[in-house]
PDB file of C-alpha atoms in Angstrom:
ATOM      1  CA  MET A   7       0.000   0.000   0.000  1.00  0.00           C
ATOM      2  CA  TYR A   8       2.816   2.399   0.897  1.00  0.00           C
ATOM      3  CA  THR A   9       4.733   1.668  -2.325  1.00  0.00           C
ATOM      4  CA  ALA A  10       1.586   2.060  -4.419  1.00  0.00           C
ATOM      5  CA  SER A  11       0.820   5.420  -2.793  1.00  0.00           C
ATOM      6  CA  CYS A  12       4.335   6.708  -3.469  1.00  0.00           C
ATOM      7  CA  SER A  13       4.119   5.499  -7.073  1.00  0.00           C
ATOM      8  CA  SER A  14       0.816   7.333  -7.534  1.00  0.00           C
ATOM      9  CA  VAL A  15       2.341  10.601  -6.336  1.00  0.00           C
ATOM     10  CA  THR A  16       5.352  10.086  -8.610  1.00  0.00           C
ATOM     11  CA  TRP A  17       3.003   9.490 -11.549  1.00  0.00           C
ATOM     12  CA  ILE A  18       1.263  12.801 -10.813  1.00  0.00           C
ATOM     13  CA  VAL A  19       4.627  14.594 -10.852  1.00  0.00           C
ATOM     14  CA  ILE A  20       5.544  13.060 -14.211  1.00  0.00           C
ATOM     15  CA  LYS A  21       2.119  13.697 -15.750  1.00  0.00           C
ATOM     16  CA  GLU A  22       1.680  17.275 -14.608  1.00  0.00           C
ATOM     17  CA  GLY A  23       5.306  18.182 -15.194  1.00  0.00           C
ATOM     18  CA  LYS A  24       5.046  21.746 -13.940  1.00  0.00           C
ATOM     19  CA  GLY A  25       2.994  24.256 -12.066  1.00  0.00           C
ATOM     20  CA  ALA A  26       1.314  24.267  -8.694  1.00  0.00           C
ATOM     21  CA  LYS A  27       0.121  20.658  -8.900  1.00  0.00           C
ATOM     22  CA  ARG A  28       3.638  19.410  -9.427  1.00  0.00           C
ATOM     23  CA  GLY A  29       4.814  21.476  -6.492  1.00  0.00           C
ATOM     24  CA  GLU A  30       2.104  19.985  -4.286  1.00  0.00           C
ATOM     25  CA  ALA A  31       2.934  16.468  -5.496  1.00  0.00           C
ATOM     26  CA  ASP A  32       6.638  17.039  -4.863  1.00  0.00           C
ATOM     27  CA  LYS A  33       5.874  18.200  -1.327  1.00  0.00           C
ATOM     28  CA  ALA A  34       3.588  15.228  -0.698  1.00  0.00           C
ATOM     29  CA  TYR A  35       6.228  12.812  -1.976  1.00  0.00           C
ATOM     30  CA  ASP A  36       8.890  14.401   0.241  1.00  0.00           C
ATOM     31  CA  ASP A  37       6.630  14.043   3.274  1.00  0.00           C
ATOM     32  CA  MET A  38       5.694  10.447   2.476  1.00  0.00           C
ATOM     33  CA  THR A  39       9.303   9.392   2.059  1.00  0.00           C
ATOM     34  CA  SER A  40      10.495  11.004   5.282  1.00  0.00           C
ATOM     35  CA  PHE A  41      11.492   9.080   8.396  1.00  0.00           C
ATOM     36  CA  GLU A  42       9.023  11.108  10.441  1.00  0.00           C
ATOM     37  CA  PHE A  43       6.077  10.130   8.241  1.00  0.00           C
ATOM     38  CA  VAL A  44       7.003   6.446   8.392  1.00  0.00           C
ATOM     39  CA  LEU A  45       7.306   6.658  12.181  1.00  0.00           C
ATOM     40  CA  VAL A  46       3.813   8.128  12.474  1.00  0.00           C
ATOM     41  CA  LEU A  47       2.393   5.393  10.227  1.00  0.00           C
ATOM     42  CA  HIS A  48       3.856   2.711  12.489  1.00  0.00           C
ATOM     43  CA  ILE A  49       2.557   4.471  15.596  1.00  0.00           C
ATOM     44  CA  MET A  50      -0.929   4.408  14.084  1.00  0.00           C
ATOM     45  CA  ILE A  51      -0.548   0.684  13.402  1.00  0.00           C
ATOM     46  CA  ASP A  52       0.425   0.081  17.036  1.00  0.00           C
ATOM     47  CA  PHE A  53      -2.607   2.089  18.127  1.00  0.00           C
ATOM     48  CA  GLY A  54      -4.702  -0.650  16.553  1.00  0.00           C
ATOM     49  CA  ILE A  55      -5.045  -1.918  20.144  1.00  0.00           C
ATOM     50  CA  THR A  56      -7.855   0.618  20.506  1.00  0.00           C
ATOM     51  CA  ASN A  57      -9.794  -0.903  17.614  1.00  0.00           C
ATOM     52  CA  ASP A  58     -11.537  -3.593  19.681  1.00  0.00           C
ATOM     53  CA  LEU A  59     -12.732  -0.941  22.119  1.00  0.00           C
ATOM     54  CA  CYS A  60     -14.034   1.256  19.297  1.00  0.00           C
ATOM     55  CA  GLN A  61     -15.861  -1.643  17.658  1.00  0.00           C
ATOM     56  CA  ALA A  62     -17.352  -2.835  20.942  1.00  0.00           C
ATOM     57  CA  LEU A  63     -18.655   0.610  21.861  1.00  0.00           C
ATOM     58  CA  GLN A  64     -20.439   0.793  18.512  1.00  0.00           C
ATOM     59  CA  ARG A  65     -22.384  -2.405  19.124  1.00  0.00           C
ATOM     60  CA  LYS A  66     -25.854  -1.727  20.483  1.00  0.00           C
ATOM     61  CA  SER A  67     -25.776  -5.063  22.311  1.00  0.00           C
ATOM     62  CA  GLN A  68     -22.671  -4.117  24.282  1.00  0.00           C
ATOM     63  CA  ASP A  69     -23.463  -4.157  27.987  1.00  0.00           C
ATOM     64  CA  ILE A  70     -22.124  -1.548  30.398  1.00  0.00           C
ATOM     65  CA  LEU A  71     -19.911  -3.798  32.509  1.00  0.00           C
ATOM     66  CA  ASN A  72     -18.142  -5.286  29.485  1.00  0.00           C
ATOM     67  CA  ALA A  73     -17.583  -1.787  28.115  1.00  0.00           C
ATOM     68  CA  MET A  74     -16.014  -0.723  31.411  1.00  0.00           C
ATOM     69  CA  HIS A  75     -13.652  -3.708  31.363  1.00  0.00           C
ATOM     70  CA  LEU A  76     -12.678  -2.951  27.765  1.00  0.00           C
ATOM     71  CA  VAL A  77     -11.890   0.652  28.637  1.00  0.00           C
ATOM     72  CA  SER A  78      -9.763  -0.405  31.602  1.00  0.00           C
ATOM     73  CA  ASN A  79      -7.857  -3.077  29.667  1.00  0.00           C
ATOM     74  CA  THR A  80      -7.284  -0.778  26.700  1.00  0.00           C
ATOM     75  CA  LYS A  81      -5.760   1.838  29.001  1.00  0.00           C
ATOM     76  CA  ILE A  82      -3.434  -0.830  30.430  1.00  0.00           C
ATOM     77  CA  LEU A  83      -2.285  -1.872  26.942  1.00  0.00           C
ATOM     78  CA  ILE A  84      -1.725   1.724  25.859  1.00  0.00           C
ATOM     79  CA  GLN A  85       0.331   2.413  28.993  1.00  0.00           C
ATOM     80  CA  LYS A  86       2.363  -0.759  28.359  1.00  0.00           C
ATOM     81  CA  LEU A  87       3.029   0.448  24.809  1.00  0.00           C
ATOM     82  CA  ARG A  88       4.304   3.740  26.210  1.00  0.00           C
ATOM     83  CA  ASP A  89       6.547   2.055  28.779  1.00  0.00           C
ATOM     84  CA  ASP A  90       7.962  -0.792  26.695  1.00  0.00           C
ATOM     85  CA  GLY A  91       7.077  -0.231  23.051  1.00  0.00           C
ATOM     86  CA  TRP A  92       9.550   2.373  21.831  1.00  0.00           C
ATOM     87  CA  GLU A  93      12.554   0.142  21.067  1.00  0.00           C
ATOM     88  CA  ASN A  94      10.497  -2.382  19.125  1.00  0.00           C
ATOM     89  CA  LEU A  95       8.734   0.389  17.208  1.00  0.00           C
ATOM     90  CA  LEU A  96      12.040   2.041  16.301  1.00  0.00           C
ATOM     91  CA  GLN A  97      13.459  -1.238  14.986  1.00  0.00           C
ATOM     92  CA  GLN A  98      10.390  -1.777  12.812  1.00  0.00           C
ATOM     93  CA  VAL A  99      10.649   1.752  11.414  1.00  0.00           C
ATOM     94  CA  LEU A 100      14.376   1.374  10.695  1.00  0.00           C
ATOM     95  CA  LEU A 101      13.765  -1.908   8.887  1.00  0.00           C
ATOM     96  CA  PHE A 102      10.944  -0.351   6.857  1.00  0.00           C
ATOM     97  CA  CYS A 103      13.114   2.617   5.897  1.00  0.00           C
ATOM     98  CA  ASN A 104      15.951   0.305   4.878  1.00  0.00           C
ATOM     99  CA  ASN A 105      13.626  -1.785   2.685  1.00  0.00           C
ATOM    100  CA  HIS A 106      12.208   1.323   0.983  1.00  0.00           C
ATOM    101  CA  GLU A 107      15.481   3.284   0.740  1.00  0.00           C
ATOM    102  CA  ILE A 108      14.276   6.066   3.022  1.00  0.00           C
ATOM    103  CA  GLU A 109      16.942   8.240   4.633  1.00  0.00           C
ATOM    104  CA  VAL A 110      17.288   7.672   8.379  1.00  0.00           C
ATOM    105  CA  PRO A 111      18.535  10.667  10.386  1.00  0.00           C
ATOM    106  CA  ASN A 112      21.341  10.323  12.911  1.00  0.00           C
ATOM    107  CA  MET A 113      19.508  10.050  16.218  1.00  0.00           C
ATOM    108  CA  GLU A 114      22.215  11.994  18.050  1.00  0.00           C
ATOM    109  CA  ASP A 115      22.018  15.016  15.749  1.00  0.00           C
ATOM    110  CA  HIS A 116      19.792  17.993  16.550  1.00  0.00           C
ATOM    111  CA  TYR A 117      16.305  17.669  15.161  1.00  0.00           C
ATOM    112  CA  ILE A 118      15.596  19.874  12.134  1.00  0.00           C
ATOM    113  CA  TYR A 119      12.097  20.740  10.922  1.00  0.00           C
ATOM    114  CA  GLY A 120      11.331  20.283   7.243  1.00  0.00           C
ATOM    115  CA  ARG A 121      13.510  19.325   4.334  1.00  0.00           C
ATOM    116  CA  GLY A 122      15.575  21.259   1.815  1.00  0.00           C
ATOM    117  CA  ARG A 123      15.461  25.046   2.112  1.00  0.00           C
ATOM    118  CA  TYR A 124      12.653  24.856   4.681  1.00  0.00           C
ATOM    119  CA  ARG A 125      14.871  23.160   7.283  1.00  0.00           C
ATOM    120  CA  GLN A 126      14.736  24.821  10.704  1.00  0.00           C
ATOM    121  CA  PRO A 127      16.324  23.821  14.030  1.00  0.00           C
ATOM    122  CA  LYS A 128      14.029  22.871  16.923  1.00  0.00           C
ATOM    123  CA  ASP A 129      15.042  23.914  20.438  1.00  0.00           C
ATOM    124  CA  ARG A 130      18.363  22.085  20.183  1.00  0.00           C
ATOM    125  CA  VAL A 131      16.835  18.685  20.984  1.00  0.00           C
ATOM    126  CA  THR A 132      18.169  15.504  19.411  1.00  0.00           C
ATOM    127  CA  ASN A 133      16.289  13.491  16.827  1.00  0.00           C
ATOM    128  CA  LEU A 134      15.947  10.653  19.316  1.00  0.00           C
ATOM    129  CA  HIS A 135      14.428  12.944  21.944  1.00  0.00           C
ATOM    130  CA  TYR A 136      12.025  14.504  19.471  1.00  0.00           C
ATOM    131  CA  PHE A 137      10.796  11.265  17.904  1.00  0.00           C
ATOM    132  CA  ARG A 138      10.426   9.442  21.205  1.00  0.00           C
ATOM    133  CA  PHE A 139       9.053  12.143  23.481  1.00  0.00           C
ATOM    134  CA  ASP A 140       7.501  14.775  21.207  1.00  0.00           C
ATOM    135  CA  VAL A 141       5.908  12.306  18.790  1.00  0.00           C
ATOM    136  CA  PHE A 142       5.616   8.787  20.254  1.00  0.00           C
ATOM    137  CA  ASN A 143       4.970   9.629  23.922  1.00  0.00           C
ATOM    138  CA  ALA A 144       2.880  12.679  23.056  1.00  0.00           C
ATOM    139  CA  ALA A 145       0.538  10.612  20.864  1.00  0.00           C
ATOM    140  CA  ILE A 146       0.083   7.981  23.576  1.00  0.00           C
ATOM    141  CA  ASP A 147      -0.420  10.574  26.310  1.00  0.00           C
ATOM    142  CA  SER A 148      -3.111  12.175  24.166  1.00  0.00           C
ATOM    143  CA  GLN A 149      -5.016   8.894  23.988  1.00  0.00           C
ATOM    144  CA  LEU A 150      -4.677   8.190  27.698  1.00  0.00           C
ATOM    145  CA  HIS A 151      -5.818  11.711  28.526  1.00  0.00           C
ATOM    146  CA  GLU A 152      -8.867  11.343  26.286  1.00  0.00           C
ATOM    147  CA  LEU A 153      -9.843   8.026  27.851  1.00  0.00           C
ATOM    148  CA  ASP A 154      -9.366   9.440  31.347  1.00  0.00           C
ATOM    149  CA  PHE A 155     -11.462  12.458  30.408  1.00  0.00           C
ATOM    150  CA  ARG A 156     -14.304  10.396  28.920  1.00  0.00           C
ATOM    151  CA  PHE A 157     -14.178   7.692  31.582  1.00  0.00           C
ATOM    152  CA  ASN A 158     -13.081   9.355  34.824  1.00  0.00           C
ATOM    153  CA  ASP A 159     -13.746   7.856  38.271  1.00  0.00           C
ATOM    154  CA  GLU A 160     -17.133   9.531  38.615  1.00  0.00           C
ATOM    155  CA  MET A 161     -18.260   8.358  35.198  1.00  0.00           C
ATOM    156  CA  ILE A 162     -17.063   4.814  35.894  1.00  0.00           C
ATOM    157  CA  GLU A 163     -19.088   4.781  39.123  1.00  0.00           C
ATOM    158  CA  LEU A 164     -22.129   6.081  37.276  1.00  0.00           C
ATOM    159  CA  LEU A 165     -21.805   3.341  34.661  1.00  0.00           C
ATOM    160  CA  TYR A 166     -21.242   0.683  37.308  1.00  0.00           C
ATOM    161  CA  LEU A 167     -24.308   1.668  39.304  1.00  0.00           C
ATOM    162  CA  SER A 168     -26.367   1.929  36.111  1.00  0.00           C
ATOM    163  CA  SER A 169     -25.431  -1.649  35.230  1.00  0.00           C
ATOM    164  CA  SER A 170     -27.641  -2.785  38.129  1.00  0.00           C
ATOM    165  CA  LEU A 171     -30.603  -2.081  35.848  1.00  0.00           C
ATOM    166  CA  ASP A 172     -29.251  -4.280  33.056  1.00  0.00           C
ATOM    167  CA  PRO A 173     -31.771  -7.114  32.491  1.00  0.00           C
ATOM    168  CA  LYS A 174     -29.236  -9.525  30.964  1.00  0.00           C
ATOM    169  CA  ARG A 175     -29.198 -13.036  32.417  1.00  0.00           C
ATOM    170  CA  LYS A 176     -32.414 -12.441  34.332  1.00  0.00           C
ATOM    171  CA  PHE A 177     -31.208  -9.304  36.114  1.00  0.00           C
ATOM    172  CA  GLN A 178     -28.079 -10.977  37.440  1.00  0.00           C
ATOM    173  CA  ASN A 179     -26.587  -7.579  38.328  1.00  0.00           C
ATOM    174  CA  PHE A 180     -29.753  -6.265  39.962  1.00  0.00           C
ATOM    175  CA  LYS A 181     -28.886  -4.676  43.336  1.00  0.00           C
ATOM    176  CA  VAL A 182     -31.434  -2.536  45.144  1.00  0.00           C
ATOM    177  CA  ASP A 183     -28.797  -0.707  47.203  1.00  0.00           C
ATOM    178  CA  ASP A 184     -26.763   0.225  44.107  1.00  0.00           C
ATOM    179  CA  ILE A 185     -29.845   1.482  42.286  1.00  0.00           C
ATOM    180  CA  TYR A 186     -30.849   3.568  45.287  1.00  0.00           C
ATOM    181  CA  LYS A 187     -27.303   4.976  45.466  1.00  0.00           C
ATOM    182  CA  LEU A 188     -27.493   5.778  41.754  1.00  0.00           C
ATOM    183  CA  VAL A 189     -30.593   7.898  42.363  1.00  0.00           C
ATOM    184  CA  SER A 190     -29.264   9.579  45.505  1.00  0.00           C
ATOM    185  CA  LYS A 191     -25.873  10.516  44.101  1.00  0.00           C
ATOM    186  CA  PHE A 192     -26.490  11.227  40.430  1.00  0.00           C
ATOM    187  CA  TYR A 193     -30.201  12.102  40.138  1.00  0.00           C
ATOM    188  CA  PRO A 194     -31.094  13.844  43.417  1.00  0.00           C
ATOM    189  CA  ALA A 195     -33.084  16.570  41.672  1.00  0.00           C
ATOM    190  CA  ASP A 196     -35.227  14.104  39.716  1.00  0.00           C
ATOM    191  CA  PHE A 197     -36.763  12.390  42.749  1.00  0.00           C
ATOM    192  CA  THR A 198     -38.290  13.835  45.905  1.00  0.00           C
ATOM    193  CA  GLU A 199     -37.310  12.414  49.292  1.00  0.00           C
ATOM    194  CA  GLN A 200     -40.614  10.581  49.478  1.00  0.00           C
ATOM    195  CA  GLU A 201     -40.113   9.136  46.002  1.00  0.00           C
ATOM    196  CA  LYS A 202     -36.680   7.869  46.996  1.00  0.00           C
ATOM    197  CA  LEU A 203     -38.286   5.973  49.872  1.00  0.00           C
ATOM    198  CA  ASN A 204     -41.024   4.623  47.595  1.00  0.00           C
ATOM    199  CA  LEU A 205     -38.422   3.581  45.049  1.00  0.00           C
ATOM    200  CA  LYS A 206     -37.013   0.932  47.380  1.00  0.00           C
ATOM    201  CA  SER A 207     -40.426  -0.705  47.710  1.00  0.00           C
ATOM    202  CA  GLN A 208     -40.962  -0.595  43.957  1.00  0.00           C
ATOM    203  CA  LEU A 209     -37.564  -2.187  43.356  1.00  0.00           C
ATOM    204  CA  ASP A 210     -38.325  -5.094  45.691  1.00  0.00           C
ATOM    205  CA  LEU A 211     -41.693  -5.751  44.049  1.00  0.00           C
ATOM    206  CA  PHE A 212     -40.272  -5.271  40.568  1.00  0.00           C
ATOM    207  CA  PHE A 213     -37.473  -7.785  41.121  1.00  0.00           C
ATOM    208  CA  LEU A 214     -39.889 -10.474  42.396  1.00  0.00           C
ATOM    209  CA  GLU A 215     -42.161  -9.991  39.391  1.00  0.00           C
ATOM    210  CA  MET A 216     -39.268 -10.075  36.960  1.00  0.00           C
ATOM    211  CA  MET A 217     -38.097 -13.430  38.333  1.00  0.00           C
ATOM    212  CA  GLU A 218     -41.465 -14.919  37.447  1.00  0.00           C
ATOM    213  CA  HIS A 219     -42.059 -13.230  34.115  1.00  0.00           C
ATOM    214  CA  PRO A 220     -41.705 -15.478  31.012  1.00  0.00           C
ATOM    215  CA  GLN A 221     -40.517 -12.631  28.757  1.00  0.00           C
ATOM    216  CA  LEU A 222     -37.369 -11.970  30.763  1.00  0.00           C
ATOM    217  CA  ASP A 223     -35.032 -13.902  28.477  1.00  0.00           C
ATOM    218  CA  ARG A 224     -35.670 -11.621  25.529  1.00  0.00           C
ATOM    219  CA  LEU A 225     -34.543  -8.510  27.377  1.00  0.00           C
ATOM    220  CA  LYS A 226     -30.879  -7.895  26.480  1.00  0.00           C
ATOM    221  CA  SER A 227     -30.291  -4.250  27.352  1.00  0.00           C
ATOM    222  CA  ILE A 228     -31.587  -1.340  29.408  1.00  0.00           C
ATOM    223  CA  SER A 229     -33.243   0.037  26.261  1.00  0.00           C
ATOM    224  CA  ASP A 230     -35.093  -3.295  25.886  1.00  0.00           C
ATOM    225  CA  LEU A 231     -36.254  -2.934  29.490  1.00  0.00           C
ATOM    226  CA  CYS A 232     -37.524   0.586  28.800  1.00  0.00           C
ATOM    227  CA  ARG A 233     -39.419  -0.644  25.747  1.00  0.00           C
ATOM    228  CA  TRP A 234     -40.895  -3.578  27.687  1.00  0.00           C
ATOM    229  CA  LEU A 235     -42.103  -1.295  30.480  1.00  0.00           C
ATOM    230  CA  ALA A 236     -43.912   0.833  27.896  1.00  0.00           C
ATOM    231  CA  GLU A 237     -45.384  -2.055  25.872  1.00  0.00           C
ATOM    232  CA  THR A 238     -46.727  -3.906  28.913  1.00  0.00           C
ATOM    233  CA  GLU A 239     -47.772  -0.693  30.682  1.00  0.00           C
ATOM    234  CA  LYS A 240     -45.717  -1.860  33.653  1.00  0.00           C
ATOM    235  CA  GLY A 241     -44.145   1.585  33.549  1.00  0.00           C
ATOM    236  CA  GLU A 242     -47.342   3.000  35.007  1.00  0.00           C
ATOM    237  CA  ILE A 243     -47.099   0.649  37.983  1.00  0.00           C
ATOM    238  CA  TYR A 244     -43.354   0.995  38.441  1.00  0.00           C
ATOM    239  CA  TYR A 245     -43.302   4.638  37.417  1.00  0.00           C
ATOM    240  CA  LEU A 246     -40.241   5.503  39.514  1.00  0.00           C
ATOM    241  CA  ILE A 247     -38.208   2.680  37.958  1.00  0.00           C
ATOM    242  CA  ASP A 248     -39.449   3.715  34.522  1.00  0.00           C
ATOM    243  CA  ARG A 249     -38.301   7.288  35.186  1.00  0.00           C
ATOM    244  CA  LEU A 250     -34.870   6.099  36.312  1.00  0.00           C
ATOM    245  CA  VAL A 251     -34.437   3.835  33.292  1.00  0.00           C
ATOM    246  CA  ARG A 252     -35.223   6.726  30.968  1.00  0.00           C
ATOM    247  CA  LEU A 253     -32.729   8.953  32.787  1.00  0.00           C
ATOM    248  CA  VAL A 254     -30.000   6.323  32.466  1.00  0.00           C
ATOM    249  CA  LEU A 255     -30.677   6.013  28.743  1.00  0.00           C
ATOM    250  CA  THR A 256     -29.951   9.718  28.289  1.00  0.00           C
ATOM    251  CA  LEU A 257     -26.347   9.289  29.482  1.00  0.00           C
ATOM    252  CA  SER A 258     -23.949  11.042  27.085  1.00  0.00           C
ATOM    253  CA  VAL A 259     -21.763   7.920  27.176  1.00  0.00           C
ATOM    254  CA  SER A 260     -24.658   5.468  26.902  1.00  0.00           C
ATOM    255  CA  ILE A 261     -23.539   2.259  25.293  1.00  0.00           C
ATOM    256  CA  LYS A 262     -26.398   2.663  22.829  1.00  0.00           C
ATOM    257  CA  ASN A 263     -24.677   5.716  21.350  1.00  0.00           C
ATOM    258  CA  ARG A 264     -22.329   5.149  18.480  1.00  0.00           C
ATOM    259  CA  ARG A 265     -18.677   6.086  18.835  1.00  0.00           C
ATOM    260  CA  ALA A 266     -15.763   6.294  16.433  1.00  0.00           C
ATOM    261  CA  CYS A 267     -12.073   6.638  17.157  1.00  0.00           C
ATOM    262  CA  PHE A 268      -9.706   8.023  14.598  1.00  0.00           C
ATOM    263  CA  PHE A 269      -6.312   9.586  14.161  1.00  0.00           C
ATOM    264  CA  SER A 270      -5.536  12.656  12.172  1.00  0.00           C
ATOM    265  CA  HIS A 271      -1.996  13.258  11.046  1.00  0.00           C
ATOM    266  CA  GLU A 272      -0.789  16.456   9.518  1.00  0.00           C
ATOM    267  CA  ILE A 273       2.728  17.471   8.496  1.00  0.00           C
ATOM    268  CA  ASP A 274       3.481  21.113   7.870  1.00  0.00           C
ATOM    269  CA  LYS A 275       6.547  23.327   7.950  1.00  0.00           C
ATOM    270  CA  ASP A 276       6.195  24.034  11.655  1.00  0.00           C
ATOM    271  CA  ARG A 277       5.614  20.654  13.275  1.00  0.00           C
ATOM    272  CA  THR A 278       4.073  17.215  13.119  1.00  0.00           C
ATOM    273  CA  VAL A 279       0.664  17.033  14.714  1.00  0.00           C
ATOM    274  CA  ILE A 280      -0.797  13.745  15.882  1.00  0.00           C
ATOM    275  CA  ALA A 281      -4.296  14.040  17.306  1.00  0.00           C
ATOM    276  CA  TRP A 282      -6.654  11.424  18.639  1.00  0.00           C
ATOM    277  CA  ARG A 283     -10.278  12.051  19.244  1.00  0.00           C
ATOM    278  CA  MET A 284     -13.205  10.020  20.428  1.00  0.00           C
ATOM    279  CA  ILE A 285     -16.488  11.252  19.029  1.00  0.00           C
ATOM    280  CA  ILE A 286     -19.562  10.830  21.158  1.00  0.00           C
TER     281      ILE A 286
END
């Protein structure tokens, strides 16, 4: 794929021959055949460890607890990549550059931005320091920061408590105390003090009825539970539980929402930018 892309750019240079398009193609070819570009490509390949998390969060059937475990394990793998992955990555990049006749800079020399007449020194740091800390570590830290921001301790607790409403496996995770804590801590303004007391009674009755109900096995998610409450009009009887279920389904990080993770890489005359974003 890399060789084909370089060949395509070269073909554009030959075909156009002159003018602005040739200049743009020349610049693109220079960027694509630079050590820095190859390094970024390999970093993106290593970041494939986030792919399973991204795919899982896009599945509507994904339950909350499994999503939490995936987030936690992905953060562990990313941190391990940061701590132990640099040497292996560098060897892969050097081998790739050797196979494709790409110039490899001396790692002990000072890093220089750009190529040709656009070359500029950067703060007197070595190539090794720049590539490892300003590119590799910075990209990983960006991902870890984003995951910590999206799934901080408070959000993890909210998701954990919400999982008590998950009807999978006949409400295996159903815990009255956790559901009551969910209401008290995260939805205090949505229930009066009297309603909070009534909620406990509703939860006890609701759980007993659910254990005897023949339609339980077809409920696979909190959204299924919400739909079932509406279709059977049980939501009118268990109106406090129905209200809570609807509140949980409005979570900005609800597993029902679709997510996509992607990298954007841009090379310009000033610096290399590697950005990672998770779209909710």
